[in-house]
XYZ file of C-alpha atoms in Angstrom:
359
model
C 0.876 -11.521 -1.939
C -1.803 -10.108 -4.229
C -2.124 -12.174 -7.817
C -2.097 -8.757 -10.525
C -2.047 -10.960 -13.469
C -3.814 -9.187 -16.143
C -3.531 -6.048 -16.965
C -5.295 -3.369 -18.920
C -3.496 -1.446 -21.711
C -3.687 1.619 -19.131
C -2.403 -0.308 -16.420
C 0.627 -1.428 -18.554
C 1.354 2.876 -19.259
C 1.109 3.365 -15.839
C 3.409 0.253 -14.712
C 6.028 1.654 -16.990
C 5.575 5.486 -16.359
C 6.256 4.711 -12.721
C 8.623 2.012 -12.183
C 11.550 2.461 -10.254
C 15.044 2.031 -11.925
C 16.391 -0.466 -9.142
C 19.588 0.590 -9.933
C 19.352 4.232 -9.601
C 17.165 3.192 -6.047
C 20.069 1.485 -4.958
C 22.915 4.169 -5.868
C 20.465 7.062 -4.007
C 20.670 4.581 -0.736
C 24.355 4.653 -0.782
C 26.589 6.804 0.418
C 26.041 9.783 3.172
C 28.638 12.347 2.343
C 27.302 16.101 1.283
C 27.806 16.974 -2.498
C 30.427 19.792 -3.086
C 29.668 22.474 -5.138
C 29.576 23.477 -8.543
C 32.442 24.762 -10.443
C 30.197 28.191 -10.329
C 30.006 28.127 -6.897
C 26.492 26.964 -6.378
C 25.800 24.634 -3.341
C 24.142 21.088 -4.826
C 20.890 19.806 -3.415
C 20.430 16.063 -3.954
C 16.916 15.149 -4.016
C 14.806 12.340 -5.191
C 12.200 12.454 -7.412
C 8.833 11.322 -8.963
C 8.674 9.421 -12.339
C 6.628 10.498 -14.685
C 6.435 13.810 -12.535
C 7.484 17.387 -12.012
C 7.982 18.869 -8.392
C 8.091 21.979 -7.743
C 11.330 22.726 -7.043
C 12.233 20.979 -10.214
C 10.267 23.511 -12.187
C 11.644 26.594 -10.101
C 15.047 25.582 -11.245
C 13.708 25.543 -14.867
C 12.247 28.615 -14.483
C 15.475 29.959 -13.356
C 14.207 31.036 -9.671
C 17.114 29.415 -7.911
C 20.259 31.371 -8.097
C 22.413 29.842 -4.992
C 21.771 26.146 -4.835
C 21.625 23.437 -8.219
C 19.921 20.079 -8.001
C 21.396 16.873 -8.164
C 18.901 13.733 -9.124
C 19.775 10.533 -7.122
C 16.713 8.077 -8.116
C 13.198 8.063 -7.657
C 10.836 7.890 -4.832
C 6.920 6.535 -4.376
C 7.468 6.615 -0.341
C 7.213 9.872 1.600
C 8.497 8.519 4.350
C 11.064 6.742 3.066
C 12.212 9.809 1.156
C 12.287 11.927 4.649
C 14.136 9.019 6.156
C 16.708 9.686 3.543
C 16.812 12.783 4.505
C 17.462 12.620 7.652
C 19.914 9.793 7.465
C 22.187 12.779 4.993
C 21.609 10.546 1.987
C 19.582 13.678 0.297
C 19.536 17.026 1.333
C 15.518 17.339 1.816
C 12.577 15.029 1.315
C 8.522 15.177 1.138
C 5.969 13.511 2.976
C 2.916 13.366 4.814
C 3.136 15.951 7.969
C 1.916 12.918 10.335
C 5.205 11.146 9.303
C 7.000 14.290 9.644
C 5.561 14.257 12.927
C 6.759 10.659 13.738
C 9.806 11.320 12.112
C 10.561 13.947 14.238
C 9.337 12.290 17.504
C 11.892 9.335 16.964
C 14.413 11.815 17.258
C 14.824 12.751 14.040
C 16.316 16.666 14.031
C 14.673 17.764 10.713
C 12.326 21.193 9.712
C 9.490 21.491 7.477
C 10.282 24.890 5.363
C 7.579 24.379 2.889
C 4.243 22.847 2.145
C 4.614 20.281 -0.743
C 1.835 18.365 -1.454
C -2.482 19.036 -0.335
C -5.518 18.840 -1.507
C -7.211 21.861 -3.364
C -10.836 21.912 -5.840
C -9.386 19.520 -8.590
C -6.950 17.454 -6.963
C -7.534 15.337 -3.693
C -7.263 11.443 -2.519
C -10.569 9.632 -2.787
C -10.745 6.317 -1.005
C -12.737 4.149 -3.583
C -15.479 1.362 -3.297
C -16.702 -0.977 -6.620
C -20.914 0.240 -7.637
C -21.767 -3.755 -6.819
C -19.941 -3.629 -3.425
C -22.826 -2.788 -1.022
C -20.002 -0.670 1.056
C -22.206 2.666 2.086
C -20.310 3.438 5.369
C -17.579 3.097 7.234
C -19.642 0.403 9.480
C -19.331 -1.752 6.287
C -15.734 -1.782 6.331
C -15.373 -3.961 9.728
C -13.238 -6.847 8.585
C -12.329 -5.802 5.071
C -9.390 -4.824 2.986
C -8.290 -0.497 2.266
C -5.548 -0.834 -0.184
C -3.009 2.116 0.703
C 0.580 2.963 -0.939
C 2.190 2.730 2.610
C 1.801 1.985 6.246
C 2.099 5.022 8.268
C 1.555 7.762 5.641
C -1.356 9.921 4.138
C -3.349 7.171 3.280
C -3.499 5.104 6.798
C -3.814 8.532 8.589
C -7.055 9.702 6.230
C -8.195 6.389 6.448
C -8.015 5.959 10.491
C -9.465 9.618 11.037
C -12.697 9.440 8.798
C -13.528 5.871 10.554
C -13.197 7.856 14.115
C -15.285 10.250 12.737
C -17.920 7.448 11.418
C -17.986 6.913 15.134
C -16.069 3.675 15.163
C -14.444 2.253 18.043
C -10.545 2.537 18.244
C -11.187 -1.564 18.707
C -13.694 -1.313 15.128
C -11.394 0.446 13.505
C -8.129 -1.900 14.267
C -10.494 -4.623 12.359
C -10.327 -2.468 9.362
C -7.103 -4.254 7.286
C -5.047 -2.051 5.901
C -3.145 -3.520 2.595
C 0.083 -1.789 1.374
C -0.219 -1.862 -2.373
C 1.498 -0.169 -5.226
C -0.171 2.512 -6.562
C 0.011 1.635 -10.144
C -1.854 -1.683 -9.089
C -4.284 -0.817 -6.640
C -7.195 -0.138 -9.106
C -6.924 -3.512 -10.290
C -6.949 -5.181 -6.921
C -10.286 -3.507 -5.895
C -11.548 -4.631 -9.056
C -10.628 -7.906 -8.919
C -11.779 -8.007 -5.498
C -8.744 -8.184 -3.923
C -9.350 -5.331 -1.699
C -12.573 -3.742 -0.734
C -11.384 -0.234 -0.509
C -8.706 2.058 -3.196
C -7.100 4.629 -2.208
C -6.572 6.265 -5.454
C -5.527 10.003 -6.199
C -3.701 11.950 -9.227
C -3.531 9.869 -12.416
C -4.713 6.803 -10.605
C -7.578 8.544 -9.584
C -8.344 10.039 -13.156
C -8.024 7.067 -15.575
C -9.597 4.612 -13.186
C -13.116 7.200 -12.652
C -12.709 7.442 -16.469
C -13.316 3.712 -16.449
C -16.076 3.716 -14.644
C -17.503 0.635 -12.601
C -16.124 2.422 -9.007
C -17.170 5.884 -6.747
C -15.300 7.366 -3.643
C -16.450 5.996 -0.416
C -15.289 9.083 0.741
C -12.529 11.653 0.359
C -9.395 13.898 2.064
C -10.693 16.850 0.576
C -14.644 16.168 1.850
C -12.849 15.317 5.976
C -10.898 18.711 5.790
C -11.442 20.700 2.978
C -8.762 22.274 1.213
C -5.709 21.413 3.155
C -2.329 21.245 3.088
C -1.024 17.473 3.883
C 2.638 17.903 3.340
C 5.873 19.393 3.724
C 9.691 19.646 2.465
C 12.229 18.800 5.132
C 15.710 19.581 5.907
C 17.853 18.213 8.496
C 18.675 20.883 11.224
C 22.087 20.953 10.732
C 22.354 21.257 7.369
C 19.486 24.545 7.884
C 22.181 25.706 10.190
C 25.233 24.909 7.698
C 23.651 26.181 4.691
C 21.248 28.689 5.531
C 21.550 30.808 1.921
C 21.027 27.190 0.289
C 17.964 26.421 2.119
C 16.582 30.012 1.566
C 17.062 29.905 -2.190
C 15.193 26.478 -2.015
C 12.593 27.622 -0.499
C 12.295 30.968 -2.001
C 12.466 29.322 -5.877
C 9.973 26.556 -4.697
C 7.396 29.024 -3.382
C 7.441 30.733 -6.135
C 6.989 28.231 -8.602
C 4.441 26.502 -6.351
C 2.568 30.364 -7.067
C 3.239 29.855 -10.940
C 1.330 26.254 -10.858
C -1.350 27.966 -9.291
C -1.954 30.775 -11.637
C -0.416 29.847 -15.102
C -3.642 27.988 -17.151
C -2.948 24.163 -17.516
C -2.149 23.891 -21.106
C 1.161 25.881 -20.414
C 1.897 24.027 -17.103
C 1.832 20.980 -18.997
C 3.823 21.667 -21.524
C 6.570 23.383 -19.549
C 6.005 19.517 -17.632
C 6.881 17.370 -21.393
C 9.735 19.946 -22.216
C 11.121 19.105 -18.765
C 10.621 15.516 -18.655
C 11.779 15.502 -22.339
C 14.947 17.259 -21.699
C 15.925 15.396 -18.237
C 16.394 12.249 -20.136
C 15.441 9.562 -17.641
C 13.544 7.789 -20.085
C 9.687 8.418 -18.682
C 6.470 8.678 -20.666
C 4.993 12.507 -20.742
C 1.808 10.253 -22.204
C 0.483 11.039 -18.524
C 0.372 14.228 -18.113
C -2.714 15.026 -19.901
C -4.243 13.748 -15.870
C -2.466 17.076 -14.251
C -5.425 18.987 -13.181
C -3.707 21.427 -10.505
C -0.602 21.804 -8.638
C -3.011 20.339 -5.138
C -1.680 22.904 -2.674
C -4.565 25.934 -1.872
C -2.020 28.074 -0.008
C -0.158 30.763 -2.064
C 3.309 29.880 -2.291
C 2.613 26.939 -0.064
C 3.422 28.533 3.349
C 2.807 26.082 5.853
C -0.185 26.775 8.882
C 0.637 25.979 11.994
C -2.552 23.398 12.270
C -1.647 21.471 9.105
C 1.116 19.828 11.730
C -1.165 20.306 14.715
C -4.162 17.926 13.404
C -1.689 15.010 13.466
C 0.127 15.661 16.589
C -3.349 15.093 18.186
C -4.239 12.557 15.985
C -0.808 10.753 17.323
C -1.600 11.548 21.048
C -5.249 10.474 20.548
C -4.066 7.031 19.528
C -1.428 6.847 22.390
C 2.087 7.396 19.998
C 2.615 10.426 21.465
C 2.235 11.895 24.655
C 0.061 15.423 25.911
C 2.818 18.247 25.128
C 5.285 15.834 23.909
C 5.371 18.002 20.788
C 4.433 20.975 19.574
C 3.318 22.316 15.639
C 5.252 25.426 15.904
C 8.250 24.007 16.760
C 8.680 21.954 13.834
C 8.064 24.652 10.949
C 9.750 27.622 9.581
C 7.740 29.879 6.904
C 10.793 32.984 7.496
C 12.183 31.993 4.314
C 9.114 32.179 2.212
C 8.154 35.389 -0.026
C 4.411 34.490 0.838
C 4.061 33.924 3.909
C 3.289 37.362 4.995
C 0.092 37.233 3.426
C 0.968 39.912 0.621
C 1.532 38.099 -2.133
C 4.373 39.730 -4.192
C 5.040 39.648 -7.785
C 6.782 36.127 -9.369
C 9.199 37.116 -11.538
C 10.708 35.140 -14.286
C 14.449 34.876 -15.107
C 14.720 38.286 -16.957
C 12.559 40.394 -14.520
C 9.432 39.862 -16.350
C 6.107 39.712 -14.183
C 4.828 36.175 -14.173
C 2.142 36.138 -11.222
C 0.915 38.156 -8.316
């Protein structure tokens, strides 16, 4: 167990900001039965969320883009693949994560369908995998028998990790020495500082008030191994898509489209559309945080999902021997017909009186 004794005054923000209320975890673990719907008629999504955070779909219902489905809040989240295990399991309606848990998800038998991309890297926002300036760590050679600290096993961070050390030309039996250490994220910078990892992977706010502290620089990064990329996706189970199919097309619709506002409204108004929604949602968070946004982190309009954004880890799996040749296949595991955008002509986002918000 990592000692995290002392904390800076940042650290303590970002401990509170992000905590979990246990007993809101608990109460989104329990139970399995759908939601009915509301007394207007609209079908209810339960979700989980992100302290401190807005999704996207949670700003597409504030922006009024959803006009079939309303959102019901069952706890918070910092797993992706814990929240698509919820999913699956019909304790939400859809989760978020990493495509190569999607993709491990799905080939444990899982019957779930990414509809939209949900999380990438684009210019501003990315994952950068952080060494301390006195370290001496210059490659990924220099990482043979020391520490990464990641959020999770088996999610972006291990993946990115794994794939830039094959790339470094490390042996699959160099990089197994490589010890990857699951760590929260709100106490990761201080481990690699007090040298109780080697390696941080560090991205959004993390990433931005621990560069702003200086001392540390990015070994290397998601966005350097494959550019501008999409890395994640919303999933529903297949029966509910089959169920519910005007619910899930409203979601998707409404999310695209506020995925499109992100990436064309300037910051100062994203942000404080963010504080007037955290204010107003009234799960006690601090807004003090937000002032880190620096873009919504998905380059594809509306966040229409590319068939290689699933492919790259479905080799990546078969390369390492957790999947077999053909086992699975990208396209069969995505759905963009639901999505204004993904025809490539980018129509107009309206707001909820007609007006013209983006193109």
């Amino acid at each position: 167990m990592l000692s995290l004794n002392r904390r800076p005054r940042v650290i303590r923000a970002l401990a509170a900001a992000f905590a979990i209320p246990t007993a809101v975890a608990v109460l989104a673990g329990c139970g399995s039965s759908e939601p009915a719907t509301t007394a207007d008629g609209k079908t209810v999504l339960r979700y989980q969320g992100t302290t401190g955070q807005v999704s996207a779909f949670e700003l597409a219902a504030d922006l009024g883009y959803f006009s079939e489905i309303a959102l019901r809040w069952e706890g918070d989240t910092t797993s992706g693949p814990a929240n698509i295990q919820a999913a699956a399991t019909k304790q939400i309606e859809f989760g978020s994560a990493f495509n190569g848990a999607v993709v491990k998800l799905v080939s444990g038998g899982a019957q779930v369908t990414s509809v939209l991309s949900s999380y990438g890297a684009d210019e501003l926002s990315y994952t950068g995998y952080f060494v301390r300036d006195d370290s001496g760590i210059a490659s990924a050679r220099d990482l043979i028998g020391k520490k990464v600290g990641i959020n999770t096993l088996g999610a972006h961070h291990e993946f990115v990790t794994r794939e830039w050390l094959h790339r470094q030309g490390l042996s699959e039996q160099e990089i197994d020495q490589v010890e990857l250490v699951v760590v929260p994220p709100v106490n990761t910078e201080e481990a690699l500082r007090n040298r109780q990892i080697d390696v941080a992977a560090l991205g959004g706010v993390f990433r931005e008030t621990a560069v702003e502290r200086g001392g540390i620089h990015p070994l290397f990064t998601d966005k350097a191994i494959f550019g501008e990329f999409d890395y994640g996706t919303y999933v529903f189970r297949n029966d509910y898509i089959e169920q519910h199919p005007a619910a899930v097309r409203d979601f998707v619709q409404g999310t695209a489209r506020a995925t499109r506002w992100l990436q064309v409204t300037p910051r100062d108004e994203v942000l404080a559309r963010f504080e007037s929604i955290i204010n107003r949602r009234g799960r006690n968070e601090n807004t003090q945080l937000l002032k880190y946004w620096r873009s919504p982190g998905i380059p594809v309009p509306g966040a229409a999902i590319a068939e290689q954004e699933l492919q790259i880890w479905i080799d990546w799996l078969v390369r390492n021997g957790d999947l077999s040749e053909g086992e699975l296949s990208a396209k069969d595991l995505f759905t963009n017909k639901d999505n204004p955008y993904a025809n490539g002509t980018y129509g107009p986002t309206t707001g909820p009186t007609g007006e013209v918000i983006a193109k």
